[in-house]
Every structure is written in C-alpha cells, then in structure tokens.
Amino acid sequence: MKKAHWGYLIVAMIIAVPLFGNLDRLPLLEWDESRLATNSLEMLGGSRNLLVPTFGGVPDMWNCKPPFLIWIQALSMKAFGINELALRLPSAVAASILCLFLFWSVGLKLRKPVLAIIACAVLVTSEGYVSTHGTRTADYDSMLTLFTTMYGMLFFLFFEERKLKYLYAAFACLGLGVLTKGVAAMFFTPAIFMYALVSQKRRSIFRSRHLYIGASLFLMVSLGYYLLREHYNPGYLKAVYDNELGGRFAKVNEDHVGPWDYYLEFMISWRFNFWIYTLPFGVIAGARSKSPTIQKLTLYTSLLVLFFFTVISTAKTKLDWYDMPMYPWLSLIVGFFIYAVYQYLLVAAGRLKDAKWLAPLSFLVFVFIVPYRAIYHSIVNPAIDFWSVENMNMGYMLKDAKDKKINIDGYKLVWDDYAPNLEWYLMAYDGRVWVSHLRSDQIQTQTKSGDKIAIFKTGTRRHVEAQDYPLKPVDSYHGVIIYQVY
C-alpha cells in the first residue's frame, strides 16, 4: 500500500467514530434541523419548483437559505429511506470529506502528512465541530464548513503553485458554499484578498485574467440563483435582507444576543476547551518553522481566523454554532504546535534506531487520548438542552413508533407551540402509524371515550388537568404521559 493510502486510512480510522457513531440516536431536534428536514421531505414529495423550498406547502420565507443542502438531504432520503440517519448523513459525509481533503491538501500537496493527520485529530475532538448544530445533525453548518475550508485551501494552493485548476476549483467551492448558506460562505473572502495583497506574487495574481473569469462565473451562479428565486418567489430578496443581512448582522434576531466575547467564552468553556490555550503556541511554532510553506500557511490561517472571528463577534445576532467554519483553521494552528513538538521528539530519538518512533508516537497518544475519550462520551451520551427536554421526550416516542418499537396507533398527540420536529414525524409516518395532532383546547370537542391522549409538556398537562376533562393517566413513555378518555 502506498504511503498516501496509509495516510487516508489513518485519517478515516480517526474520524469514523466521532463523525458516524450513533448518528441516529437522537430524534430530530427542534427548530433548524427539523425545519430543514421538513423542507427536504416536502421537496422529496414532489415540490413544484426545486429552486423554492417549501414549509407547510408554501414557499419558506423564514428559512431563506439557498437549497443545495435540502437537495442533498432529499436525495439521501430517496436512497436510504425517510429517517434520521438519512437526514444527518450529508453532514457527517461533508465532515469526512473535509478531513480527507485536509490530508490531500496539507499532507500531500504541501508535503506535511503528519501535520494533516494531527489537524484532523484536533478537529474531530473539538466539540464545537462534532456536536449538534455541527457534524452530528442535519443543519447547514457542516456542509458550509466543508466548502469554506475547501475554497480557502484551494486559494492558498493557487497562490503557492499558480495552477489554474486550484483557482477555478476554489471559485466552484465558493459558489457551492453560497448555494448552501448564502452570504455566510463569503466571510473568509476579505481575509483571502488581504493575504493576496501582501503576497510576493500579488502582481501576477491580480493581473491574471483567470481570476476575473472565475469571479465572474461565481457571481453568475450565486446571483443567478437569487434572481431566479425572486422571479419564482416574489418577495424573496426582501426576506433575505431582513433575515440574513440586516436582520442578523445589524440587529438582534429572535433574542439571540450576546456580549462581544460570546464566542470566546464558549470556546473556552466547551467548544474548543482542550485546545484553545495552545493557539498562541501554534502561531509561534508556525511562524518560526523552518518550512517557508508552514510560515506562509500560519499567516494565511491566522488572517482567516481573525477576520472571521471579528465579523461574527461584531454581529448583533449571536448563536454558538456560527463559529464552526473557524474550526478547521484553528485545528491547523493547534497542529503547528503539536507537530513542532513531534518533530523535536523525532529528532531527539533519532539515535535510538529501532525505537526512534516510540517517543513521538507516545506523545501523540498522550495528547489525544483524553479529548478523544471526551468526544466519544458525548456521542454515547449526547447532551440535550434543558429547555428542549420535554419536546425531545415526545420525539423519542414518535421515533420509536416510526421504528416500530412501540404502537401508538390511534393516539391523539397534544401540543400547542411550534414543534416542526414532531410535525415531521407525522409526515414521515405516511400512513404506517395512525396518529393525529390536537391543540389542548380541542381535547374536549375532538375526542371520545376510549381515546388515548399523549401530552409531553408539564404546563399543558397542568392546564388540561385543571379543566376537569374526563381523563385519567394510564401510562407513560420517556416522560410523555398517556391519558385515556373515560
């Protein structure tokens, strides 16, 4: 087996469990994941226009992102069935492609295979990356991070080698990033432009007609989608501005507010907690490396991270997963430090002949064993936000009913609030499980003696019990109380 194949195999072994283990354990999550799942299921069911995702049968004007991920999720459900695993596979596959791409670009093209493997190990032991709203759920951010990382590295390879295939591939990935999550895909581009300005090859870069051809093709594809969507879905551009631009950057959207150090605090407390304190050492190690390529990659990576971090930190709307596209670049910076120590140990142990690999390999095992165990634990026992526990209880019941682990045929399911994840299960049953959804104020008028009613929210149960309805609790499942009408 070739050395390159061994490298890919090692990366695959490192990432397999964090990215694919227990991927379908949780039921669909409330809000973004289930909204996308509904968009995908409605598109799979025969959407009238592939350019216009729908929710409830009408154009979705709340989720204004372009539909690339929705297309992929619909294809995944077509291939693997209507289930949680099919919905989440695109996120996990995108993350695995990203790691293999890192090995190809850093390991093979830049000739630093050990650095690439280390960076992949840091990345998949970072809970800000391997988490809900990350690689573990059917959200936009894993696919977005794939394309932002790919175009970022491809531009760097173009600056280094001036091969046009890298330039055009970079613009293609940038276009796919925009078709995945709109303007968020472009947050690194000003930093790339700044790096090109200070590059020794800046004159030849900016005089190349291919740079402008690639940029024009990118604009044709990305702007073309938005204009076509506006044609088929009038009012779309205004909704994009309200929800994606002015609505999220210039003002607080949906009460998602935070201080200037919002992302730094989360990175320290859990999202990058094993690695964040090594970042300064990584910058120093990279800048002082004997390899000119690593020196330039350190400057490039640092520019990308600093600019992106500044953009998301100054935006008025803040959500913890908005920092996810930084993690491949942060992992490279951490990798510079670990790689420098690895090289030092390798040189120091060189005179030991047969045992020269023992010290550096033992060092890598020592560095990664605790973070890897921690990420494994988070996969085996995934954390659930306290505010969604009751909703998830009903989700577990509906998931198990879909998987034929329990029988809830004929049940009346009660909830009053927005719960697209639960609605998705009712759509996914497709006649295999006969249940219906009621609001609490419909119980008295739309039930009869013998009916079973499932209520998951404590507040709703208290309200219903206070109405003196003819109900008695007869069972429970995952915290969901089952009542029978008498």
GROMACS .gro file of C-alpha atoms in nm:
model
  486
    1MET     CA    1   0.000   0.000   0.000
    2LYS     CA    2   0.130   0.347  -0.091
    3LYS     CA    3   0.217   0.594   0.186
    4ALA     CA    4  -0.067   0.823   0.073
    5HIS     CA    5  -0.316   0.539   0.109
    6TRP     CA    6  -0.189   0.470   0.460
    7GLY     CA    7  -0.245   0.837   0.543
    8TYR     CA    8  -0.602   0.833   0.417
    9LEU     CA    9  -0.663   0.511   0.612
   10ILE     CA   10  -0.530   0.663   0.935
   11VAL     CA   11  -0.749   0.971   0.890
   12ALA     CA   12  -1.052   0.750   0.820
   13MET     CA   13  -0.988   0.548   1.137
   14ILE     CA   14  -0.954   0.864   1.349
   15ILE     CA   15  -1.273   1.028   1.223
   16ALA     CA   16  -1.504   0.726   1.184
   17VAL     CA   17  -1.646   0.710   1.536
   18PRO     CA   18  -1.673   1.086   1.607
   19LEU     CA   19  -1.847   1.155   1.277
   20PHE     CA   20  -2.062   0.845   1.223
   21GLY     CA   21  -2.106   0.676   1.562
   22ASN     CA   22  -2.462   0.679   1.699
   23LEU     CA   23  -2.560   0.931   1.433
   24ASP     CA   24  -2.930   0.845   1.450
   25ARG     CA   25  -2.960   0.806   1.826
   26LEU     CA   26  -3.135   1.136   1.893
   27PRO     CA   27  -3.476   1.212   1.750
   28LEU     CA   28  -3.499   1.517   1.528
   29LEU     CA   29  -3.416   1.837   1.710
   30GLU     CA   30  -3.650   2.131   1.741
   31TRP     CA   31  -3.601   2.436   1.519
   32ASP     CA   32  -3.333   2.433   1.248
   33GLU     CA   33  -3.277   2.061   1.195
   34SER     CA   34  -3.645   1.981   1.177
   35ARG     CA   35  -3.719   2.285   0.961
   36LEU     CA   36  -3.465   2.161   0.708
   37ALA     CA   37  -3.598   1.808   0.741
   38THR     CA   38  -3.946   1.933   0.654
   39ASN     CA   39  -3.812   2.132   0.357
   40SER     CA   40  -3.634   1.818   0.235
   41LEU     CA   41  -3.932   1.587   0.286
   42GLU     CA   42  -4.165   1.824   0.101
   43MET     CA   43  -3.915   1.851  -0.183
   44LEU     CA   44  -3.886   1.472  -0.193
   45GLY     CA   45  -4.264   1.452  -0.204
   46GLY     CA   46  -4.276   1.645  -0.529
   47SER     CA   47  -4.205   2.013  -0.487
   48ARG     CA   48  -4.333   2.214  -0.780
   49ASN     CA   49  -4.005   2.407  -0.808
   50LEU     CA   50  -3.666   2.277  -0.697
   51LEU     CA   51  -3.542   2.633  -0.653
   52VAL     CA   52  -3.808   2.716  -0.393
   53PRO     CA   53  -3.810   2.506  -0.071
   54THR     CA   54  -4.148   2.490   0.097
   55PHE     CA   55  -4.273   2.456   0.453
   56GLY     CA   56  -4.632   2.353   0.501
   57GLY     CA   57  -4.676   2.351   0.124
   58VAL     CA   58  -4.593   2.720   0.075
   59PRO     CA   59  -4.258   2.890  -0.006
   60ASP     CA   60  -4.045   2.903   0.308
   61MET     CA   61  -3.974   3.271   0.375
   62TRP     CA   62  -3.839   3.220   0.727
   63ASN     CA   63  -3.557   2.989   0.621
   64CYS     CA   64  -3.419   3.189   0.328
   65LYS     CA   65  -3.102   2.989   0.262
   66PRO     CA   66  -3.045   2.850  -0.091
   67PRO     CA   67  -3.145   2.485  -0.133
   68PHE     CA   68  -2.822   2.292  -0.202
   69LEU     CA   69  -2.826   2.107   0.131
   70ILE     CA   70  -3.201   2.047   0.100
   71TRP     CA   71  -3.142   1.884  -0.239
   72ILE     CA   72  -2.873   1.659  -0.089
   73GLN     CA   73  -3.090   1.562   0.208
   74ALA     CA   74  -3.382   1.481  -0.021
   75LEU     CA   75  -3.155   1.259  -0.233
   76SER     CA   76  -3.024   1.092   0.083
   77MET     CA   77  -3.378   1.009   0.198
   78LYS     CA   78  -3.455   0.882  -0.151
   79ALA     CA   79  -3.158   0.645  -0.125
   80PHE     CA   80  -3.170   0.543   0.243
   81GLY     CA   81  -3.530   0.595   0.349
   82ILE     CA   82  -3.713   0.861   0.545
   83ASN     CA   83  -3.527   0.853   0.874
   84GLU     CA   84  -3.291   1.048   1.098
   85LEU     CA   85  -2.979   0.874   0.966
   86ALA     CA   86  -3.054   0.968   0.605
   87LEU     CA   87  -3.107   1.331   0.705
   88ARG     CA   88  -2.783   1.353   0.904
   89LEU     CA   89  -2.560   1.157   0.667
   90PRO     CA   90  -2.488   1.461   0.444
   91SER     CA   91  -2.346   1.647   0.745
   92ALA     CA   92  -2.129   1.353   0.851
   93VAL     CA   93  -2.014   1.282   0.495
   94ALA     CA   94  -1.931   1.652   0.443
   95ALA     CA   95  -1.716   1.643   0.758
   96SER     CA   96  -1.538   1.326   0.647
   97ILE     CA   97  -1.470   1.476   0.302
   98LEU     CA   98  -1.329   1.784   0.476
   99CYS     CA   99  -1.084   1.574   0.679
  100LEU     CA  100  -0.976   1.373   0.374
  101PHE     CA  101  -0.938   1.700   0.184
  102LEU     CA  102  -0.716   1.835   0.462
  103PHE     CA  103  -0.494   1.531   0.427
  104TRP     CA  104  -0.482   1.574   0.049
  105SER     CA  105  -0.407   1.947   0.059
  106VAL     CA  106  -0.179   1.973   0.362
  107GLY     CA  107  -0.047   1.617   0.370
  108LEU     CA  108   0.015   1.551   0.001
  109LYS     CA  109   0.025   1.885  -0.179
  110LEU     CA  110   0.213   2.072   0.095
  111ARG     CA  111   0.405   1.755   0.190
  112LYS     CA  112   0.318   1.759   0.560
  113PRO     CA  113   0.122   1.434   0.615
  114VAL     CA  114   0.177   1.413   0.992
  115LEU     CA  115   0.063   1.773   1.036
  116ALA     CA  116  -0.251   1.696   0.834
  117ILE     CA  117  -0.331   1.390   1.047
  118ILE     CA  118  -0.277   1.589   1.367
  119ALA     CA  119  -0.506   1.869   1.242
  120CYS     CA  120  -0.779   1.616   1.161
  121ALA     CA  121  -0.747   1.464   1.509
  122VAL     CA  122  -0.774   1.808   1.672
  123LEU     CA  123  -1.077   1.890   1.458
  124VAL     CA  124  -1.279   1.579   1.542
  125THR     CA  125  -1.202   1.611   1.912
  126SER     CA  126  -1.342   1.966   1.916
  127GLU     CA  127  -1.697   1.969   2.049
  128GLY     CA  128  -1.769   2.292   1.863
  129TYR     CA  129  -1.732   2.090   1.544
  130VAL     CA  130  -1.857   1.743   1.643
  131SER     CA  131  -2.184   1.840   1.807
  132THR     CA  132  -2.548   1.919   1.746
  133HIS     CA  133  -2.577   2.209   1.502
  134GLY     CA  134  -2.248   2.070   1.372
  135THR     CA  135  -2.149   1.743   1.212
  136ARG     CA  136  -2.399   1.543   1.421
  137THR     CA  137  -2.725   1.693   1.293
  138ALA     CA  138  -2.896   1.784   0.967
  139ASP     CA  139  -2.803   2.154   0.982
  140TYR     CA  140  -2.628   2.377   0.730
  141ASP     CA  141  -2.303   2.427   0.915
  142SER     CA  142  -2.112   2.108   0.839
  143MET     CA  143  -2.169   2.146   0.464
  144LEU     CA  144  -2.090   2.518   0.487
  145THR     CA  145  -1.765   2.446   0.672
  146LEU     CA  146  -1.665   2.192   0.406
  147PHE     CA  147  -1.693   2.444   0.126
  148THR     CA  148  -1.535   2.737   0.315
  149THR     CA  149  -1.238   2.518   0.409
  150MET     CA  150  -1.203   2.385   0.057
  151TYR     CA  151  -1.208   2.720  -0.115
  152GLY     CA  152  -0.975   2.866   0.148
  153MET     CA  153  -0.714   2.593   0.098
  154LEU     CA  154  -0.755   2.591  -0.279
  155PHE     CA  155  -0.689   2.964  -0.297
  156PHE     CA  156  -0.377   2.909  -0.086
  157LEU     CA  157  -0.258   2.633  -0.320
  158PHE     CA  158  -0.319   2.863  -0.615
  159PHE     CA  159  -0.114   3.140  -0.452
  160GLU     CA  160   0.166   2.890  -0.392
  161GLU     CA  161   0.168   2.699  -0.720
  162ARG     CA  162  -0.023   2.926  -0.962
  163LYS     CA  163  -0.209   2.627  -1.107
  164LEU     CA  164  -0.537   2.738  -1.263
  165LYS     CA  165  -0.719   2.418  -1.164
  166TYR     CA  166  -0.692   2.528  -0.799
  167LEU     CA  167  -0.827   2.875  -0.879
  168TYR     CA  168  -1.133   2.751  -1.066
  169ALA     CA  169  -1.196   2.479  -0.808
  170ALA     CA  170  -1.181   2.745  -0.534
  171PHE     CA  171  -1.445   2.958  -0.705
  172ALA     CA  172  -1.661   2.646  -0.760
  173CYS     CA  173  -1.645   2.566  -0.386
  174LEU     CA  174  -1.721   2.928  -0.302
  175GLY     CA  175  -2.029   2.907  -0.524
  176LEU     CA  176  -2.142   2.583  -0.360
  177GLY     CA  177  -2.090   2.746  -0.020
  178VAL     CA  178  -2.320   3.034  -0.118
  179LEU     CA  179  -2.577   2.786  -0.252
  180THR     CA  180  -2.557   2.614   0.088
  181LYS     CA  181  -2.584   2.906   0.332
  182GLY     CA  182  -2.583   3.228   0.139
  183VAL     CA  183  -2.362   3.520   0.236
  184ALA     CA  184  -2.214   3.333   0.536
  185ALA     CA  185  -1.998   3.141   0.287
  186MET     CA  186  -1.817   3.462   0.192
  187PHE     CA  187  -1.697   3.571   0.537
  188PHE     CA  188  -1.341   3.450   0.471
  189THR     CA  189  -1.304   3.617   0.130
  190PRO     CA  190  -1.189   3.962   0.253
  191ALA     CA  191  -0.907   3.795   0.450
  192ILE     CA  192  -0.804   3.596   0.142
  193PHE     CA  193  -0.799   3.919  -0.056
  194MET     CA  194  -0.579   4.083   0.211
  195TYR     CA  195  -0.338   3.788   0.201
  196ALA     CA  196  -0.315   3.816  -0.178
  197LEU     CA  197  -0.236   4.189  -0.143
  198VAL     CA  198   0.065   4.120   0.081
  199SER     CA  199   0.178   3.816  -0.118
  200GLN     CA  200   0.506   3.841  -0.308
  201LYS     CA  201   0.317   3.717  -0.613
  202ARG     CA  202   0.041   3.979  -0.591
  203ARG     CA  203   0.116   4.136  -0.928
  204SER     CA  204   0.084   3.812  -1.119
  205ILE     CA  205  -0.222   3.714  -0.915
  206PHE     CA  206  -0.419   4.029  -0.984
  207ARG     CA  207  -0.308   4.052  -1.347
  208SER     CA  208  -0.434   3.703  -1.426
  209ARG     CA  209  -0.748   3.717  -1.639
  210HIS     CA  210  -0.846   3.381  -1.495
  211LEU     CA  211  -0.901   3.543  -1.156
  212TYR     CA  212  -1.168   3.766  -1.306
  213ILE     CA  213  -1.315   3.490  -1.520
  214GLY     CA  214  -1.352   3.271  -1.210
  215ALA     CA  215  -1.503   3.556  -1.010
  216SER     CA  216  -1.748   3.630  -1.291
  217LEU     CA  217  -1.857   3.267  -1.313
  218PHE     CA  218  -1.905   3.262  -0.935
  219LEU     CA  219  -2.123   3.575  -0.947
  220MET     CA  220  -2.327   3.436  -1.235
  221VAL     CA  221  -2.407   3.120  -1.039
  222SER     CA  222  -2.467   3.274  -0.698
  223LEU     CA  223  -2.652   3.589  -0.805
  224GLY     CA  224  -2.830   3.387  -1.072
  225TYR     CA  225  -2.990   3.170  -0.806
  226TYR     CA  226  -3.112   3.467  -0.603
  227LEU     CA  227  -3.260   3.637  -0.909
  228LEU     CA  228  -3.430   3.318  -1.028
  229ARG     CA  229  -3.569   3.259  -0.681
  230GLU     CA  230  -3.708   3.613  -0.674
  231HIS     CA  231  -3.868   3.550  -1.014
  232TYR     CA  232  -4.047   3.235  -0.894
  233ASN     CA  233  -4.094   3.353  -0.534
  234PRO     CA  234  -4.162   3.732  -0.530
  235GLY     CA  235  -4.051   3.898  -0.208
  236TYR     CA  236  -3.764   3.654  -0.156
  237LEU     CA  237  -3.485   3.915  -0.181
  238LYS     CA  238  -3.651   4.132   0.081
  239ALA     CA  239  -3.685   3.829   0.309
  240VAL     CA  240  -3.314   3.753   0.257
  241TYR     CA  241  -3.223   4.107   0.355
  242ASP     CA  242  -3.448   4.105   0.660
  243ASN     CA  243  -3.341   3.760   0.784
  244GLU     CA  244  -2.983   3.715   0.665
  245LEU     CA  245  -2.826   4.060   0.632
  246GLY     CA  246  -2.982   4.349   0.820
  247GLY     CA  247  -3.186   4.113   1.033
  248ARG     CA  248  -2.892   3.919   1.176
  249PHE     CA  249  -2.583   4.135   1.144
  250ALA     CA  250  -2.717   4.483   1.215
  251LYS     CA  251  -2.974   4.393   1.481
  252VAL     CA  252  -3.065   4.116   1.723
  253ASN     CA  253  -3.280   3.848   1.562
  254GLU     CA  254  -3.515   3.632   1.774
  255ASP     CA  255  -3.348   3.739   2.102
  256HIS     CA  256  -3.016   3.572   2.011
  257VAL     CA  257  -2.799   3.832   2.179
  258GLY     CA  258  -2.458   3.809   2.343
  259PRO     CA  259  -2.158   4.017   2.460
  260TRP     CA  260  -1.850   4.088   2.247
  261ASP     CA  261  -1.669   3.783   2.393
  262TYR     CA  262  -1.966   3.549   2.337
  263TYR     CA  263  -1.778   3.308   2.109
  264LEU     CA  264  -1.453   3.324   2.304
  265GLU     CA  265  -1.636   3.229   2.623
  266PHE     CA  266  -1.799   2.927   2.458
  267MET     CA  267  -1.471   2.818   2.302
  268ILE     CA  268  -1.301   2.828   2.643
  269SER     CA  269  -1.584   2.656   2.830
  270TRP     CA  270  -1.661   2.368   2.593
  271ARG     CA  271  -1.642   2.418   2.218
  272PHE     CA  272  -1.261   2.424   2.190
  273ASN     CA  273  -1.169   2.378   2.554
  274PHE     CA  274  -0.900   2.111   2.507
  275TRP     CA  275  -0.706   2.314   2.254
  276ILE     CA  276  -0.769   2.687   2.289
  277TYR     CA  277  -0.476   2.758   2.519
  278THR     CA  278  -0.233   2.608   2.267
  279LEU     CA  279  -0.334   2.854   1.992
  280PRO     CA  280  -0.067   3.116   2.076
  281PHE     CA  281   0.199   2.844   2.080
  282GLY     CA  282   0.070   2.722   1.744
  283VAL     CA  283   0.108   3.066   1.589
  284ILE     CA  284   0.460   3.098   1.731
  285ALA     CA  285   0.559   2.746   1.620
  286GLY     CA  286   0.421   2.804   1.271
  287ALA     CA  287   0.583   3.145   1.233
  288ARG     CA  288   0.922   3.011   1.347
  289SER     CA  289   0.905   2.691   1.144
  290LYS     CA  290   1.198   2.612   0.917
  291SER     CA  291   0.947   2.541   0.641
  292PRO     CA  292   0.859   2.855   0.438
  293THR     CA  293   0.531   2.687   0.342
  294ILE     CA  294   0.425   2.647   0.706
  295GLN     CA  295   0.529   3.006   0.777
  296LYS     CA  296   0.303   3.132   0.497
  297LEU     CA  297   0.021   2.896   0.594
  298THR     CA  298   0.043   3.027   0.951
  299LEU     CA  299  -0.002   3.388   0.833
  300TYR     CA  300  -0.282   3.287   0.597
  301THR     CA  301  -0.469   3.080   0.857
  302SER     CA  302  -0.431   3.347   1.125
  303LEU     CA  303  -0.573   3.613   0.892
  304LEU     CA  304  -0.874   3.396   0.812
  305VAL     CA  305  -0.947   3.322   1.177
  306LEU     CA  306  -0.903   3.680   1.299
  307PHE     CA  307  -1.122   3.828   1.029
  308PHE     CA  308  -1.398   3.567   1.064
  309PHE     CA  309  -1.393   3.594   1.443
  310THR     CA  310  -1.421   3.972   1.421
  311VAL     CA  311  -1.719   3.951   1.184
  312ILE     CA  312  -1.924   3.709   1.394
  313SER     CA  313  -1.831   3.884   1.720
  314THR     CA  314  -1.943   4.226   1.597
  315ALA     CA  315  -2.269   4.094   1.451
  316LYS     CA  316  -2.569   4.172   1.673
  317THR     CA  317  -2.723   3.825   1.640
  318LYS     CA  318  -2.511   3.555   1.804
  319LEU     CA  319  -2.558   3.179   1.810
  320ASP     CA  320  -2.290   2.943   1.937
  321TRP     CA  321  -2.259   2.739   1.616
  322TYR     CA  322  -2.184   3.043   1.398
  323ASP     CA  323  -1.815   2.995   1.481
  324MET     CA  324  -1.800   2.646   1.328
  325PRO     CA  325  -1.626   2.741   0.998
  326MET     CA  326  -1.324   2.855   1.204
  327TYR     CA  327  -1.253   2.512   1.350
  328PRO     CA  328  -1.058   2.355   1.060
  329TRP     CA  329  -0.829   2.661   1.059
  330LEU     CA  330  -0.800   2.664   1.438
  331SER     CA  331  -0.714   2.294   1.424
  332LEU     CA  332  -0.433   2.366   1.181
  333ILE     CA  333  -0.292   2.635   1.414
  334VAL     CA  334  -0.301   2.394   1.709
  335GLY     CA  335  -0.149   2.135   1.476
  336PHE     CA  336   0.154   2.358   1.411
  337PHE     CA  337   0.243   2.341   1.781
  338ILE     CA  338   0.182   1.968   1.827
  339TYR     CA  339   0.369   1.897   1.503
  340ALA     CA  340   0.667   2.105   1.619
  341VAL     CA  341   0.690   1.904   1.942
  342TYR     CA  342   0.650   1.581   1.743
  343GLN     CA  343   0.938   1.679   1.513
  344TYR     CA  344   1.159   1.771   1.809
  345LEU     CA  345   1.097   1.432   1.971
  346LEU     CA  346   1.157   1.257   1.641
  347VAL     CA  347   1.497   1.423   1.602
  348ALA     CA  348   1.588   1.367   1.968
  349ALA     CA  349   1.501   0.998   1.943
  350GLY     CA  350   1.675   0.952   1.608
  351ARG     CA  351   1.981   0.784   1.758
  352LEU     CA  352   1.768   0.510   1.913
  353LYS     CA  353   1.730   0.335   1.573
  354ASP     CA  354   1.456   0.074   1.619
  355ALA     CA  355   1.281   0.267   1.898
  356LYS     CA  356   1.303   0.614   1.741
  357TRP     CA  357   0.926   0.625   1.676
  358LEU     CA  358   0.833   0.532   2.031
  359ALA     CA  359   0.867   0.876   2.192
  360PRO     CA  360   0.689   1.083   1.923
  361LEU     CA  361   0.405   0.832   1.886
  362SER     CA  362   0.367   0.805   2.263
  363PHE     CA  363   0.347   1.184   2.275
  364LEU     CA  364   0.063   1.190   2.020
  365VAL     CA  365  -0.128   0.919   2.207
  366PHE     CA  366  -0.083   1.113   2.532
  367VAL     CA  367  -0.207   1.438   2.371
  368PHE     CA  368  -0.519   1.291   2.213
  369ILE     CA  369  -0.639   1.017   2.447
  370VAL     CA  370  -0.836   1.242   2.684
  371PRO     CA  371  -1.000   1.462   2.414
  372TYR     CA  372  -1.089   1.152   2.212
  373ARG     CA  373  -1.246   0.984   2.513
  374ALA     CA  374  -1.442   1.301   2.585
  375ILE     CA  375  -1.582   1.324   2.232
  376TYR     CA  376  -1.666   0.951   2.243
  377HIS     CA  377  -1.856   1.006   2.568
  378SER     CA  378  -2.052   1.292   2.412
  379ILE     CA  379  -2.155   1.061   2.127
  380VAL     CA  380  -2.259   0.776   2.354
  381ASN     CA  381  -2.444   1.011   2.591
  382PRO     CA  382  -2.545   1.314   2.383
  383ALA     CA  383  -2.636   1.622   2.584
  384ILE     CA  384  -2.980   1.777   2.546
  385ASP     CA  385  -3.053   2.143   2.615
  386PHE     CA  386  -3.264   2.171   2.929
  387TRP     CA  387  -3.528   2.380   2.754
  388SER     CA  388  -3.593   2.108   2.492
  389VAL     CA  389  -3.605   1.801   2.717
  390GLU     CA  390  -3.984   1.771   2.715
  391ASN     CA  391  -4.003   1.817   2.339
  392MET     CA  392  -3.733   1.552   2.297
  393ASN     CA  393  -3.931   1.312   2.515
  394MET     CA  394  -4.215   1.324   2.266
  395GLY     CA  395  -3.958   1.298   1.988
  396TYR     CA  396  -3.826   0.972   2.134
  397MET     CA  397  -4.178   0.831   2.147
  398LEU     CA  398  -4.252   0.928   1.786
  399LYS     CA  399  -3.913   0.800   1.668
  400ASP     CA  400  -3.967   0.465   1.838
  401ALA     CA  401  -4.316   0.443   1.689
  402LYS     CA  402  -4.171   0.507   1.343
  403ASP     CA  403  -3.913   0.234   1.409
  404LYS     CA  404  -4.196   0.002   1.522
  405LYS     CA  405  -4.063  -0.029   1.877
  406ILE     CA  406  -4.395   0.083   2.025
  407ASN     CA  407  -4.751   0.100   1.897
  408ILE     CA  408  -4.926   0.438   1.923
  409ASP     CA  409  -5.191   0.384   1.654
  410GLY     CA  410  -5.496   0.593   1.726
  411TYR     CA  411  -5.325   0.824   1.977
  412LYS     CA  412  -5.411   1.193   1.993
  413LEU     CA  413  -5.090   1.390   2.039
  414VAL     CA  414  -5.124   1.725   2.213
  415TRP     CA  415  -4.903   2.031   2.180
  416ASP     CA  416  -4.978   2.399   2.136
  417ASP     CA  417  -4.642   2.551   2.040
  418TYR     CA  418  -4.429   2.546   1.726
  419ALA     CA  419  -4.282   2.194   1.704
  420PRO     CA  420  -4.167   2.117   1.347
  421ASN     CA  421  -3.972   1.810   1.459
  422LEU     CA  422  -4.290   1.646   1.586
  423GLU     CA  423  -4.482   1.751   1.275
  424TRP     CA  424  -4.208   1.592   1.064
  425TYR     CA  425  -4.269   1.254   1.226
  426LEU     CA  426  -4.638   1.275   1.143
  427MET     CA  427  -4.544   1.343   0.780
  428ALA     CA  428  -4.283   1.065   0.781
  429TYR     CA  429  -4.530   0.801   0.904
  430ASP     CA  430  -4.707   0.817   0.566
  431GLY     CA  431  -5.000   0.608   0.685
  432ARG     CA  432  -4.794   0.346   0.869
  433VAL     CA  433  -4.882   0.493   1.209
  434TRP     CA  434  -5.226   0.642   1.257
  435VAL     CA  435  -5.200   0.936   1.493
  436SER     CA  436  -5.332   1.289   1.495
  437HIS     CA  437  -5.227   1.619   1.646
  438LEU     CA  438  -5.456   1.828   1.867
  439ARG     CA  439  -5.421   2.154   2.049
  440SER     CA  440  -5.512   2.144   2.415
  441ASP     CA  441  -5.829   2.346   2.353
  442GLN     CA  442  -5.951   2.077   2.109
  443ILE     CA  443  -5.940   1.787   2.355
  444GLN     CA  444  -6.296   1.823   2.478
  445THR     CA  445  -6.451   1.862   2.133
  446GLN     CA  446  -6.241   1.621   1.924
  447THR     CA  447  -6.205   1.315   2.146
  448LYS     CA  448  -6.437   1.037   2.252
  449SER     CA  449  -6.448   0.772   2.521
  450GLY     CA  450  -6.162   0.525   2.493
  451ASP     CA  451  -5.927   0.761   2.306
  452LYS     CA  452  -5.568   0.780   2.425
  453ILE     CA  453  -5.407   1.122   2.453
  454ALA     CA  454  -5.031   1.185   2.483
  455ILE     CA  455  -4.911   1.509   2.646
  456PHE     CA  456  -4.543   1.590   2.694
  457LYS     CA  457  -4.534   1.942   2.839
  458THR     CA  458  -4.577   1.987   3.212
  459GLY     CA  459  -4.757   2.319   3.165
  460THR     CA  460  -5.002   2.169   2.917
  461ARG     CA  461  -5.074   1.874   3.149
  462ARG     CA  462  -5.147   2.106   3.439
  463HIS     CA  463  -5.376   2.317   3.224
  464VAL     CA  464  -5.564   2.013   3.093
  465GLU     CA  465  -5.599   1.854   3.436
  466ALA     CA  466  -5.732   2.183   3.576
  467GLN     CA  467  -6.014   2.178   3.319
  468ASP     CA  468  -6.172   1.873   3.477
  469TYR     CA  469  -6.179   1.684   3.148
  470PRO     CA  470  -6.284   1.316   3.170
  471LEU     CA  471  -5.921   1.192   3.153
  472LYS     CA  472  -5.714   0.953   3.360
  473PRO     CA  473  -5.341   0.880   3.327
  474VAL     CA  474  -5.285   0.520   3.221
  475ASP     CA  475  -4.923   0.503   3.105
  476SER     CA  476  -4.606   0.699   3.035
  477TYR     CA  477  -4.322   0.672   2.786
  478HIS     CA  478  -3.996   0.871   2.800
  479GLY     CA  479  -4.166   1.127   3.022
  480VAL     CA  480  -4.472   1.157   2.797
  481ILE     CA  481  -4.792   1.096   2.996
  482ILE     CA  482  -5.063   0.889   2.828
  483TYR     CA  483  -5.422   0.967   2.926
  484GLN     CA  484  -5.740   0.779   2.838
  485VAL     CA  485  -6.079   0.942   2.789
  486TYR     CA  486  -6.347   0.776   3.003
   0.00000   0.00000   0.00000
